[in-house]
Amino acid sequence: MLLNLFQIRTGDDKLSRAVRVALLEALFASRASLMVASVLGAALSSVVGWLCPSPWIIACGVLLTLSGILRVLSFGVYRPGSANANARKWELIYQLGALSYAMLLGQLTMLTILISSDLRLHLLTAVLSTGYSAGAAGRNTGRPSIAVGQLLLCSLPLSIALFMRPSMPNVLLAISNILFIIVITDITMLTYKTVLEAFIDRQEKLRLATVYEKLSKTDPLTGIDNRTTLKTNLEELLQRGDKTIAVIWLDLDRFKQINDTLGHAAGDLILHAVASRLAELSGREGKLARFGGDEFIVIIPVANADAGVAIADKIREALNEPVEADGTLIDISASIGLSVSAPGFSADKLLRHADVALYEAKARGRNCVELFDPEMEERLLNSKQIEHDLKRAIANGELELYFQPIINLKTGRVKSFEALLRWHPPINGDVPPSLFIPIAETSHSIGPITDWVLEKACAAAVTWPDEISVAVNISPALLTARRLPPVIYETLLKTGLHPRRLELEITETALVEDNPDTRIVLDGFQKLGISLSLDDFGTGYSSLSYLCRYSFDAIKIDRSFMADVYRSSESRAVIQAISSLATSLELTVVAEGIETLEQLEYICGQGCAAGQGYYFARPMPAAKVHEYLDRADLELEVLKIGLAQQQAKKPRRPQEPERRIA
Ligand code: C2E
Ligand code: MG
Ligand code: MG
C-alpha cells in the first residue's frame, strides 16, 4: 500500500495540466460539506471547551474554529475556472486548509481523551474525528495525498490517546481505528485510480472533440478556413446586412501542370505562399478560405463594386510574384471572379455569381479579374449546354469535316487541304468551331474529337493525289498529352496515309508555356516525318524564340492581318516582317484569309509561298474535294497567268478592293 501511495505521488507529477485542473475543480466543488464540517467543528470545540475548560483544549478549539472559517472564506473566494489560471496556488491553499483542519481536529480529540475524564466527550470527539476522516477521504479522493494526510492527522491521534490510557476497550478501539485508517487509505487509492481514469478519458474525449472541430473548420494544408466555415461566415455577414460584401473567388492558373511537372511538394509550397499573401491582403476585415484544390476565396466588406475590383486587382498583382521552391522561382498567376452583394442576397447566390465570373475570367485568358454581370450567367448556361451536347456529338454523327485548299502561290496548284470541323446539332443550327472548340478544350472532349478528326482527315487524304497533303488543327490542350503521337501513328497506319502528307497546325498559345511535355510531343511528331505549321501567327505573343526552339516547317499569318491590309500600315508591316523572317529561316509562309485578288497580289509581292482563303475556295465537304480538284487546275492556271501579268507591273500599295470574290 505504501508503494502504491508512493507511485501515486510520483505519477501525480506526470498528470496533464488539464487533468490536474479538473481534479482540483472537483475539490472545490462541494461547498456545503465543508460548511457542515466547519460548523460541527466549531460546535464541538465549544461543547468540549465548555465542559472541560483546559487552556490547551480551548486554544485548540479556537484554532480549529478559525481554520474552519478560513477554509470557508477561501471557498468563497474561489471561482469556477480559477484553478485554470493558477492551479498550483489553489492546490496549496486547499492542502494547507485541509491538513491544518484535520490536524487540529485530531489534536482536539487527543487532548480531550487525555485531559478530560468525561466519557461523553471522549465519544463525541472520537465519533467526530472518525466521521470527519472518512468524509474527507471520500471528498478528497481526487488528491489522495491530501485525503490520506487528513486521515492520518485526524484519526491517528485518537489511537495514540487511547493507547496512552490503556484499558481493554481503549486498546481494542485504538487497534480498530488503525485498521480503519488502513482500510480507508486503500479504498481512497482505489477510488482515486478509477476517478483518474475517468478524468483522463474525459479529457482525451474533450481534446479529440476540439481537434475534430478545428479540423472540420479549417483546411488541413494551409490552416486557413475551409469552404464550410467561409459559407457560415458569409451567411452571418449577409444576415447582419449592414455592409456591402465582395466575394473574390480565385483559381490558380496552370496549377495542375505545376503539380505534375514540379511535384506535389512544390504545389503545396505554392498553396502556402498564396494563402499567406491573401491573408496579408485581406487584412483584419477580410475572411479567407481555401475551397479545395487551387481555389481560394476572400470575402471582404467594400464600399462598392469598384472598391471590390480594386482589391481583386491588388490580389491578382500580388499573385504575379513568383514563388520560390527548392531554389527555383515558379511563376504563378490567378484568374479571379468577383461578385458584390445587394440587399436580400443569400450566401449561395453571391458565391454562385463569383463562380460564374471566375469561369468567364478563365475563358477570357487567365490572369485577369472579372466582375459578375447577369449576362455571364446566360453565357455560362449556353456553354454548359454546348458542353453537354458536344459529348454526344460524335456518337450522334453530328460532326462533319470540311476541307479548305491551301494553294502553292509559286506553282498555282493545290498544296494541301486544311481540315476544318463543322458541328450540326439537331436543333438551333450549326455552332461555329470558334465557339465549340474552346468549350471542348476546357471540358476535355477535345481528345476524342481530335481522334475523330485525324481519322477522317487521313482517310480522306489517301483518296487525293499523292502530292496533296492534309492539315489538321491540334488544340494546345492536347500538346501536353503524350498519348497524341502514338494515336497519330496508329491513325496513319490504319488509314495508310504517308506521314509526309500530314501537317499539324499548332497555335502559338500552346508554346507560350515552355512545357517539357510539349517538346516531347512535338519531337515525336517530327520523328514520324509529320510537318508542323505555326497557326494564327501574329495574334498571340509571337515570340521569335518559338521558331528557334521548335523546328516548324511553315508559319500561317493570321487572317486578321489580311483583312486589315488596306487600312492598317501596322498589318502590312507585320506581314512584311513575318515574310522576311520566314524566308531567312527557310520556312514556308502561308497567308490565311485571302478574299480578294488585291490581297493575293499584295501577298505575292511579299514573297509568301502559299495562300488560303475564300478567294480560292471556302471550306467544302469531303465529297466536294474531288470535284474541286478537277476544276481547280484550270482555274488556278488562269489565276497564275493573271498574277504573272500583275507581277510584271511594279509592286504597289494595296488599295481598297474593287471586287470581292465570295
Ligand atoms: P484556323 O485554323 O485558323 O482555320 C482557318 C479559319 O479561317 C477557318 O475558320 C476558315 O473557315 C477561316 N477562313 C479561311 N479562309 C477565310 C477567308 O478568306 N476569310 C475569312 N473570314 N475566314 C476564312 P473556321 O472553320 O470557322 O475555324 C475556326 C477555327 O477553329 C480554326 O482556325 C481552328 O483554330 C479551329 N478549328 C477548326 N477545326 C478544328 C479542329 O478540327 N480542331 C481544332 N483543334 N481546332 C479547329
Ligand atoms: Mg488552322
Ligand atoms: Mg489559322
PDB file of C-alpha atoms in Angstrom, residues 285-535:
ATOM      1  CA  GLU A 285     -11.821  42.826 -42.038  1.00  0.00           C
ATOM      2  CA  GLY A 286     -11.498  40.170 -44.725  1.00  0.00           C
ATOM      3  CA  LYS A 287     -12.006  36.460 -44.327  1.00  0.00           C
ATOM      4  CA  LEU A 288     -10.074  33.923 -46.278  1.00  0.00           C
ATOM      5  CA  ALA A 289     -10.704  30.285 -47.116  1.00  0.00           C
ATOM      6  CA  ARG A 290      -9.379  27.563 -49.352  1.00  0.00           C
ATOM      7  CA  PHE A 291     -12.097  25.978 -51.430  1.00  0.00           C
ATOM      8  CA  GLY A 292     -10.146  22.802 -52.128  1.00  0.00           C
ATOM      9  CA  GLY A 293      -7.602  22.251 -54.916  1.00  0.00           C
ATOM     10  CA  ASP A 294      -6.159  25.526 -56.133  1.00  0.00           C
ATOM     11  CA  GLU A 295      -9.204  27.669 -55.381  1.00  0.00           C
ATOM     12  CA  PHE A 296      -9.308  30.343 -52.695  1.00  0.00           C
ATOM     13  CA  ILE A 297     -11.994  32.789 -51.625  1.00  0.00           C
ATOM     14  CA  VAL A 298     -11.738  36.129 -49.891  1.00  0.00           C
ATOM     15  CA  ILE A 299     -14.852  37.810 -48.501  1.00  0.00           C
ATOM     16  CA  ILE A 300     -14.453  41.415 -47.574  1.00  0.00           C
ATOM     17  CA  PRO A 301     -16.717  44.391 -46.826  1.00  0.00           C
ATOM     18  CA  VAL A 302     -16.409  47.061 -49.529  1.00  0.00           C
ATOM     19  CA  ALA A 303     -17.864  50.498 -50.223  1.00  0.00           C
ATOM     20  CA  ASN A 304     -18.983  49.493 -53.741  1.00  0.00           C
ATOM     21  CA  ALA A 305     -18.205  47.204 -56.694  1.00  0.00           C
ATOM     22  CA  ASP A 306     -15.298  49.402 -57.857  1.00  0.00           C
ATOM     23  CA  ALA A 307     -13.606  49.038 -54.485  1.00  0.00           C
ATOM     24  CA  GLY A 308     -14.076  45.264 -54.791  1.00  0.00           C
ATOM     25  CA  VAL A 309     -12.468  45.283 -58.245  1.00  0.00           C
ATOM     26  CA  ALA A 310      -9.542  47.319 -56.867  1.00  0.00           C
ATOM     27  CA  ILE A 311      -8.931  44.743 -54.118  1.00  0.00           C
ATOM     28  CA  ALA A 312      -9.229  41.857 -56.589  1.00  0.00           C
ATOM     29  CA  ASP A 313      -6.715  43.595 -58.857  1.00  0.00           C
ATOM     30  CA  LYS A 314      -4.294  44.024 -55.975  1.00  0.00           C
ATOM     31  CA  ILE A 315      -4.633  40.316 -55.220  1.00  0.00           C
ATOM     32  CA  ARG A 316      -4.012  39.454 -58.859  1.00  0.00           C
ATOM     33  CA  GLU A 317      -0.885  41.593 -58.911  1.00  0.00           C
ATOM     34  CA  ALA A 318       0.397  40.142 -55.635  1.00  0.00           C
ATOM     35  CA  LEU A 319      -0.026  36.656 -57.005  1.00  0.00           C
ATOM     36  CA  ASN A 320       2.008  37.513 -60.078  1.00  0.00           C
ATOM     37  CA  GLU A 321       5.129  37.490 -57.905  1.00  0.00           C
ATOM     38  CA  PRO A 322       6.922  34.168 -58.402  1.00  0.00           C
ATOM     39  CA  VAL A 323       7.135  31.636 -55.573  1.00  0.00           C
ATOM     40  CA  GLU A 324      10.458  30.112 -54.621  1.00  0.00           C
ATOM     41  CA  ALA A 325      10.575  26.337 -54.306  1.00  0.00           C
ATOM     42  CA  ASP A 326      13.861  24.494 -53.827  1.00  0.00           C
ATOM     43  CA  GLY A 327      15.832  27.445 -55.163  1.00  0.00           C
ATOM     44  CA  THR A 328      13.752  27.806 -58.345  1.00  0.00           C
ATOM     45  CA  LEU A 329      11.359  30.626 -58.972  1.00  0.00           C
ATOM     46  CA  ILE A 330       7.968  29.426 -60.124  1.00  0.00           C
ATOM     47  CA  ASP A 331       5.760  31.901 -61.968  1.00  0.00           C
ATOM     48  CA  ILE A 332       2.191  31.846 -60.793  1.00  0.00           C
ATOM     49  CA  SER A 333      -0.951  33.749 -61.655  1.00  0.00           C
ATOM     50  CA  ALA A 334      -4.624  33.539 -60.868  1.00  0.00           C
ATOM     51  CA  SER A 335      -7.945  34.030 -62.604  1.00  0.00           C
ATOM     52  CA  ILE A 336     -10.354  35.921 -60.405  1.00  0.00           C
ATOM     53  CA  GLY A 337     -14.146  36.112 -60.345  1.00  0.00           C
ATOM     54  CA  LEU A 338     -15.782  38.802 -58.261  1.00  0.00           C
ATOM     55  CA  SER A 339     -19.316  39.336 -57.036  1.00  0.00           C
ATOM     56  CA  VAL A 340     -20.736  42.073 -54.832  1.00  0.00           C
ATOM     57  CA  SER A 341     -23.746  41.725 -52.534  1.00  0.00           C
ATOM     58  CA  ALA A 342     -27.006  43.610 -52.811  1.00  0.00           C
ATOM     59  CA  PRO A 343     -29.860  43.662 -50.242  1.00  0.00           C
ATOM     60  CA  GLY A 344     -31.549  40.275 -49.925  1.00  0.00           C
ATOM     61  CA  PHE A 345     -28.642  38.298 -51.392  1.00  0.00           C
ATOM     62  CA  SER A 346     -28.017  34.842 -49.960  1.00  0.00           C
ATOM     63  CA  ALA A 347     -24.535  33.380 -49.491  1.00  0.00           C
ATOM     64  CA  ASP A 348     -25.295  30.779 -52.164  1.00  0.00           C
ATOM     65  CA  LYS A 349     -26.286  33.417 -54.682  1.00  0.00           C
ATOM     66  CA  LEU A 350     -23.227  35.570 -54.032  1.00  0.00           C
ATOM     67  CA  LEU A 351     -20.916  32.568 -54.281  1.00  0.00           C
ATOM     68  CA  ARG A 352     -22.605  31.402 -57.494  1.00  0.00           C
ATOM     69  CA  HIS A 353     -22.120  34.836 -59.043  1.00  0.00           C
ATOM     70  CA  ALA A 354     -18.428  34.841 -58.130  1.00  0.00           C
ATOM     71  CA  ASP A 355     -18.075  31.336 -59.578  1.00  0.00           C
ATOM     72  CA  VAL A 356     -19.722  32.389 -62.844  1.00  0.00           C
ATOM     73  CA  ALA A 357     -17.411  35.425 -63.039  1.00  0.00           C
ATOM     74  CA  LEU A 358     -14.433  33.153 -62.392  1.00  0.00           C
ATOM     75  CA  TYR A 359     -15.491  30.859 -65.236  1.00  0.00           C
ATOM     76  CA  GLU A 360     -15.587  33.905 -67.506  1.00  0.00           C
ATOM     77  CA  ALA A 361     -12.152  35.070 -66.272  1.00  0.00           C
ATOM     78  CA  LYS A 362     -10.663  31.677 -67.099  1.00  0.00           C
ATOM     79  CA  ALA A 363     -12.274  31.666 -70.514  1.00  0.00           C
ATOM     80  CA  ARG A 364     -11.013  35.201 -71.208  1.00  0.00           C
ATOM     81  CA  GLY A 365      -7.409  34.097 -70.988  1.00  0.00           C
ATOM     82  CA  ARG A 366      -6.474  33.856 -67.312  1.00  0.00           C
ATOM     83  CA  ASN A 367      -4.522  36.195 -65.013  1.00  0.00           C
ATOM     84  CA  CYS A 368      -7.468  38.569 -65.078  1.00  0.00           C
ATOM     85  CA  VAL A 369     -10.331  39.818 -62.913  1.00  0.00           C
ATOM     86  CA  GLU A 370     -13.971  39.598 -63.992  1.00  0.00           C
ATOM     87  CA  LEU A 371     -16.825  41.281 -62.126  1.00  0.00           C
ATOM     88  CA  PHE A 372     -20.101  39.352 -62.308  1.00  0.00           C
ATOM     89  CA  ASP A 373     -22.695  40.624 -64.701  1.00  0.00           C
ATOM     90  CA  PRO A 374     -26.040  38.866 -65.325  1.00  0.00           C
ATOM     91  CA  GLU A 375     -25.219  38.194 -68.995  1.00  0.00           C
ATOM     92  CA  MET A 376     -22.386  35.955 -67.864  1.00  0.00           C
ATOM     93  CA  GLU A 377     -24.882  33.554 -66.331  1.00  0.00           C
ATOM     94  CA  GLU A 378     -26.675  33.239 -69.664  1.00  0.00           C
ATOM     95  CA  ARG A 379     -23.403  32.653 -71.493  1.00  0.00           C
ATOM     96  CA  LEU A 380     -22.366  30.078 -68.955  1.00  0.00           C
ATOM     97  CA  LEU A 381     -25.664  28.210 -69.277  1.00  0.00           C
ATOM     98  CA  ASN A 382     -25.244  28.276 -73.015  1.00  0.00           C
ATOM     99  CA  SER A 383     -21.730  26.904 -72.907  1.00  0.00           C
ATOM    100  CA  LYS A 384     -22.751  24.248 -70.369  1.00  0.00           C
ATOM    101  CA  GLN A 385     -25.466  23.196 -72.807  1.00  0.00           C
ATOM    102  CA  ILE A 386     -22.920  23.105 -75.633  1.00  0.00           C
ATOM    103  CA  GLU A 387     -20.546  21.117 -73.424  1.00  0.00           C
ATOM    104  CA  HIS A 388     -23.308  18.638 -72.677  1.00  0.00           C
ATOM    105  CA  ASP A 389     -24.463  18.295 -76.295  1.00  0.00           C
ATOM    106  CA  LEU A 390     -20.908  18.076 -77.607  1.00  0.00           C
ATOM    107  CA  LYS A 391     -20.222  14.974 -75.541  1.00  0.00           C
ATOM    108  CA  ARG A 392     -22.725  13.078 -77.691  1.00  0.00           C
ATOM    109  CA  ALA A 393     -21.981  14.797 -80.987  1.00  0.00           C
ATOM    110  CA  ILE A 394     -19.606  12.129 -82.317  1.00  0.00           C
ATOM    111  CA  ALA A 395     -21.859   9.220 -81.349  1.00  0.00           C
ATOM    112  CA  ASN A 396     -24.870  11.005 -82.881  1.00  0.00           C
ATOM    113  CA  GLY A 397     -22.993  11.609 -86.145  1.00  0.00           C
ATOM    114  CA  GLU A 398     -23.385  15.383 -85.828  1.00  0.00           C
ATOM    115  CA  LEU A 399     -19.770  16.216 -86.696  1.00  0.00           C
ATOM    116  CA  GLU A 400     -18.564  16.702 -90.227  1.00  0.00           C
ATOM    117  CA  LEU A 401     -15.158  17.528 -91.611  1.00  0.00           C
ATOM    118  CA  TYR A 402     -14.796  20.256 -94.219  1.00  0.00           C
ATOM    119  CA  PHE A 403     -11.674  20.874 -96.254  1.00  0.00           C
ATOM    120  CA  GLN A 404     -10.271  24.182 -97.454  1.00  0.00           C
ATOM    121  CA  PRO A 405      -7.490  24.243-100.056  1.00  0.00           C
ATOM    122  CA  ILE A 406      -4.119  25.878 -99.412  1.00  0.00           C
ATOM    123  CA  ILE A 407      -2.579  26.999-102.684  1.00  0.00           C
ATOM    124  CA  ASN A 408       1.084  26.998-103.606  1.00  0.00           C
ATOM    125  CA  LEU A 409       1.388  30.533-104.933  1.00  0.00           C
ATOM    126  CA  LYS A 410       4.523  29.736-106.935  1.00  0.00           C
ATOM    127  CA  THR A 411       3.037  26.815-108.891  1.00  0.00           C
ATOM    128  CA  GLY A 412      -0.600  27.822-108.632  1.00  0.00           C
ATOM    129  CA  ARG A 413      -1.529  24.296-107.591  1.00  0.00           C
ATOM    130  CA  VAL A 414      -3.295  22.914-104.538  1.00  0.00           C
ATOM    131  CA  LYS A 415      -0.641  22.193-101.944  1.00  0.00           C
ATOM    132  CA  SER A 416      -2.847  20.804 -99.195  1.00  0.00           C
ATOM    133  CA  PHE A 417      -6.293  20.977 -97.611  1.00  0.00           C
ATOM    134  CA  GLU A 418      -6.907  22.198 -94.079  1.00  0.00           C
ATOM    135  CA  ALA A 419      -9.406  20.009 -92.242  1.00  0.00           C
ATOM    136  CA  LEU A 420     -11.977  22.213 -90.530  1.00  0.00           C
ATOM    137  CA  LEU A 421     -14.565  20.825 -88.198  1.00  0.00           C
ATOM    138  CA  ARG A 422     -18.287  21.503 -88.548  1.00  0.00           C
ATOM    139  CA  TRP A 423     -20.947  20.667 -85.992  1.00  0.00           C
ATOM    140  CA  HIS A 424     -24.567  20.299 -86.999  1.00  0.00           C
ATOM    141  CA  PRO A 425     -26.587  19.847 -83.785  1.00  0.00           C
ATOM    142  CA  PRO A 426     -30.148  18.575 -84.412  1.00  0.00           C
ATOM    143  CA  ILE A 427     -31.682  21.830 -83.166  1.00  0.00           C
ATOM    144  CA  ASN A 428     -30.731  25.524 -83.239  1.00  0.00           C
ATOM    145  CA  GLY A 429     -28.485  25.307 -86.319  1.00  0.00           C
ATOM    146  CA  ASP A 430     -24.727  24.923 -86.750  1.00  0.00           C
ATOM    147  CA  VAL A 431     -22.346  26.006 -83.994  1.00  0.00           C
ATOM    148  CA  PRO A 432     -19.105  27.619 -85.276  1.00  0.00           C
ATOM    149  CA  PRO A 433     -15.812  25.948 -84.256  1.00  0.00           C
ATOM    150  CA  SER A 434     -14.584  29.214 -82.731  1.00  0.00           C
ATOM    151  CA  LEU A 435     -17.360  28.692 -80.147  1.00  0.00           C
ATOM    152  CA  PHE A 436     -17.363  24.960 -79.523  1.00  0.00           C
ATOM    153  CA  ILE A 437     -13.633  24.176 -79.812  1.00  0.00           C
ATOM    154  CA  PRO A 438     -12.691  26.248 -76.686  1.00  0.00           C
ATOM    155  CA  ILE A 439     -15.555  24.559 -74.806  1.00  0.00           C
ATOM    156  CA  ALA A 440     -14.362  21.142 -75.965  1.00  0.00           C
ATOM    157  CA  GLU A 441     -10.883  22.077 -74.739  1.00  0.00           C
ATOM    158  CA  THR A 442     -11.997  23.006 -71.240  1.00  0.00           C
ATOM    159  CA  SER A 443     -14.437  20.098 -70.923  1.00  0.00           C
ATOM    160  CA  HIS A 444     -11.877  17.503 -72.023  1.00  0.00           C
ATOM    161  CA  SER A 445     -13.871  16.326 -75.035  1.00  0.00           C
ATOM    162  CA  ILE A 446     -11.240  17.719 -77.408  1.00  0.00           C
ATOM    163  CA  GLY A 447      -9.254  14.439 -77.174  1.00  0.00           C
ATOM    164  CA  PRO A 448     -11.909  12.140 -78.689  1.00  0.00           C
ATOM    165  CA  ILE A 449     -12.908  14.882 -81.156  1.00  0.00           C
ATOM    166  CA  THR A 450      -9.327  15.226 -82.417  1.00  0.00           C
ATOM    167  CA  ASP A 451      -9.017  11.443 -82.737  1.00  0.00           C
ATOM    168  CA  TRP A 452     -12.126  11.511 -84.903  1.00  0.00           C
ATOM    169  CA  VAL A 453     -10.875  14.466 -86.990  1.00  0.00           C
ATOM    170  CA  LEU A 454      -7.498  12.807 -87.550  1.00  0.00           C
ATOM    171  CA  GLU A 455      -9.057   9.606 -88.721  1.00  0.00           C
ATOM    172  CA  LYS A 456     -11.497  11.287 -91.089  1.00  0.00           C
ATOM    173  CA  ALA A 457      -8.856  13.686 -92.419  1.00  0.00           C
ATOM    174  CA  CYS A 458      -6.285  10.962 -93.104  1.00  0.00           C
ATOM    175  CA  ALA A 459      -8.927   8.664 -94.590  1.00  0.00           C
ATOM    176  CA  ALA A 460      -9.992  11.470 -96.959  1.00  0.00           C
ATOM    177  CA  ALA A 461      -6.415  12.415 -97.849  1.00  0.00           C
ATOM    178  CA  VAL A 462      -5.460   8.925 -99.051  1.00  0.00           C
ATOM    179  CA  THR A 463      -8.050   9.331-101.822  1.00  0.00           C
ATOM    180  CA  TRP A 464      -6.407  12.569-103.086  1.00  0.00           C
ATOM    181  CA  PRO A 465      -3.465  12.860-105.469  1.00  0.00           C
ATOM    182  CA  ASP A 466      -0.165  11.937-103.848  1.00  0.00           C
ATOM    183  CA  GLU A 467       1.347  15.419-103.763  1.00  0.00           C
ATOM    184  CA  ILE A 468      -1.572  16.912-101.787  1.00  0.00           C
ATOM    185  CA  SER A 469      -1.381  16.724 -98.016  1.00  0.00           C
ATOM    186  CA  VAL A 470      -3.893  17.340 -95.267  1.00  0.00           C
ATOM    187  CA  ALA A 471      -3.506  19.842 -92.418  1.00  0.00           C
ATOM    188  CA  VAL A 472      -5.154  19.095 -89.076  1.00  0.00           C
ATOM    189  CA  ASN A 473      -5.539  21.623 -86.259  1.00  0.00           C
ATOM    190  CA  ILE A 474      -4.235  20.395 -82.942  1.00  0.00           C
ATOM    191  CA  SER A 475      -5.564  22.027 -79.846  1.00  0.00           C
ATOM    192  CA  PRO A 476      -2.925  23.427 -77.410  1.00  0.00           C
ATOM    193  CA  ALA A 477      -4.659  21.491 -74.651  1.00  0.00           C
ATOM    194  CA  LEU A 478      -3.549  18.237 -76.286  1.00  0.00           C
ATOM    195  CA  LEU A 479       0.083  19.069 -76.713  1.00  0.00           C
ATOM    196  CA  THR A 480       1.000  18.085 -73.200  1.00  0.00           C
ATOM    197  CA  ALA A 481      -0.755  14.718 -73.604  1.00  0.00           C
ATOM    198  CA  ARG A 482       1.921  12.231 -74.533  1.00  0.00           C
ATOM    199  CA  ARG A 483      -0.710   9.914 -75.958  1.00  0.00           C
ATOM    200  CA  LEU A 484      -1.074  12.070 -79.074  1.00  0.00           C
ATOM    201  CA  PRO A 485       1.996  10.852 -81.078  1.00  0.00           C
ATOM    202  CA  PRO A 486       1.017   7.161 -80.721  1.00  0.00           C
ATOM    203  CA  VAL A 487      -2.596   7.992 -81.635  1.00  0.00           C
ATOM    204  CA  ILE A 488      -1.428   9.768 -84.795  1.00  0.00           C
ATOM    205  CA  TYR A 489       0.934   6.926 -85.613  1.00  0.00           C
ATOM    206  CA  GLU A 490      -1.884   4.404 -85.299  1.00  0.00           C
ATOM    207  CA  THR A 491      -4.177   6.562 -87.453  1.00  0.00           C
ATOM    208  CA  LEU A 492      -1.534   6.778 -90.181  1.00  0.00           C
ATOM    209  CA  LEU A 493      -1.069   3.020 -90.081  1.00  0.00           C
ATOM    210  CA  LYS A 494      -4.796   2.383 -90.103  1.00  0.00           C
ATOM    211  CA  THR A 495      -5.580   4.732 -92.995  1.00  0.00           C
ATOM    212  CA  GLY A 496      -2.368   4.076 -94.935  1.00  0.00           C
ATOM    213  CA  LEU A 497      -1.533   7.797 -95.281  1.00  0.00           C
ATOM    214  CA  HIS A 498       2.178   8.570 -95.585  1.00  0.00           C
ATOM    215  CA  PRO A 499       3.334  10.761 -92.635  1.00  0.00           C
ATOM    216  CA  ARG A 500       4.854  13.217 -95.132  1.00  0.00           C
ATOM    217  CA  ARG A 501       1.285  14.001 -96.258  1.00  0.00           C
ATOM    218  CA  LEU A 502       0.124  15.018 -92.807  1.00  0.00           C
ATOM    219  CA  GLU A 503       0.634  18.540 -91.448  1.00  0.00           C
ATOM    220  CA  LEU A 504      -0.272  19.589 -87.939  1.00  0.00           C
ATOM    221  CA  GLU A 505      -1.309  23.175 -87.247  1.00  0.00           C
ATOM    222  CA  ILE A 506      -0.409  24.381 -83.783  1.00  0.00           C
ATOM    223  CA  THR A 507      -1.289  27.768 -82.363  1.00  0.00           C
ATOM    224  CA  GLU A 508       1.251  29.874 -80.539  1.00  0.00           C
ATOM    225  CA  THR A 509      -0.629  29.710 -77.247  1.00  0.00           C
ATOM    226  CA  ALA A 510       0.470  26.077 -76.966  1.00  0.00           C
ATOM    227  CA  LEU A 511       4.084  27.179 -76.836  1.00  0.00           C
ATOM    228  CA  VAL A 512       3.845  30.151 -74.504  1.00  0.00           C
ATOM    229  CA  GLU A 513       4.257  27.875 -71.516  1.00  0.00           C
ATOM    230  CA  ASP A 514       7.562  26.203 -72.143  1.00  0.00           C
ATOM    231  CA  ASN A 515       6.376  22.776 -71.079  1.00  0.00           C
ATOM    232  CA  PRO A 516       8.813  19.882 -71.461  1.00  0.00           C
ATOM    233  CA  ASP A 517       5.906  17.611 -72.417  1.00  0.00           C
ATOM    234  CA  THR A 518       5.076  19.864 -75.386  1.00  0.00           C
ATOM    235  CA  ARG A 519       8.617  19.487 -76.618  1.00  0.00           C
ATOM    236  CA  ILE A 520       8.444  15.682 -76.297  1.00  0.00           C
ATOM    237  CA  VAL A 521       5.135  15.564 -78.171  1.00  0.00           C
ATOM    238  CA  LEU A 522       6.362  17.858 -80.979  1.00  0.00           C
ATOM    239  CA  ASP A 523       9.610  15.903 -81.325  1.00  0.00           C
ATOM    240  CA  GLY A 524       7.517  12.749 -81.522  1.00  0.00           C
ATOM    241  CA  PHE A 525       5.583  14.187 -84.477  1.00  0.00           C
ATOM    242  CA  GLN A 526       8.692  15.195 -86.324  1.00  0.00           C
ATOM    243  CA  LYS A 527      10.316  11.835 -85.798  1.00  0.00           C
ATOM    244  CA  LEU A 528       7.330  10.375 -87.600  1.00  0.00           C
ATOM    245  CA  GLY A 529       8.056  12.687 -90.555  1.00  0.00           C
ATOM    246  CA  ILE A 530       4.989  14.841 -89.996  1.00  0.00           C
ATOM    247  CA  SER A 531       5.346  18.558 -90.763  1.00  0.00           C
ATOM    248  CA  LEU A 532       4.387  21.291 -88.321  1.00  0.00           C
ATOM    249  CA  SER A 533       2.846  24.705 -89.013  1.00  0.00           C
ATOM    250  CA  LEU A 534       2.631  27.556 -86.541  1.00  0.00           C
ATOM    251  CA  ASP A 535      -1.008  28.654 -86.908  1.00  0.00           C
TER     252      ASP A 535
END
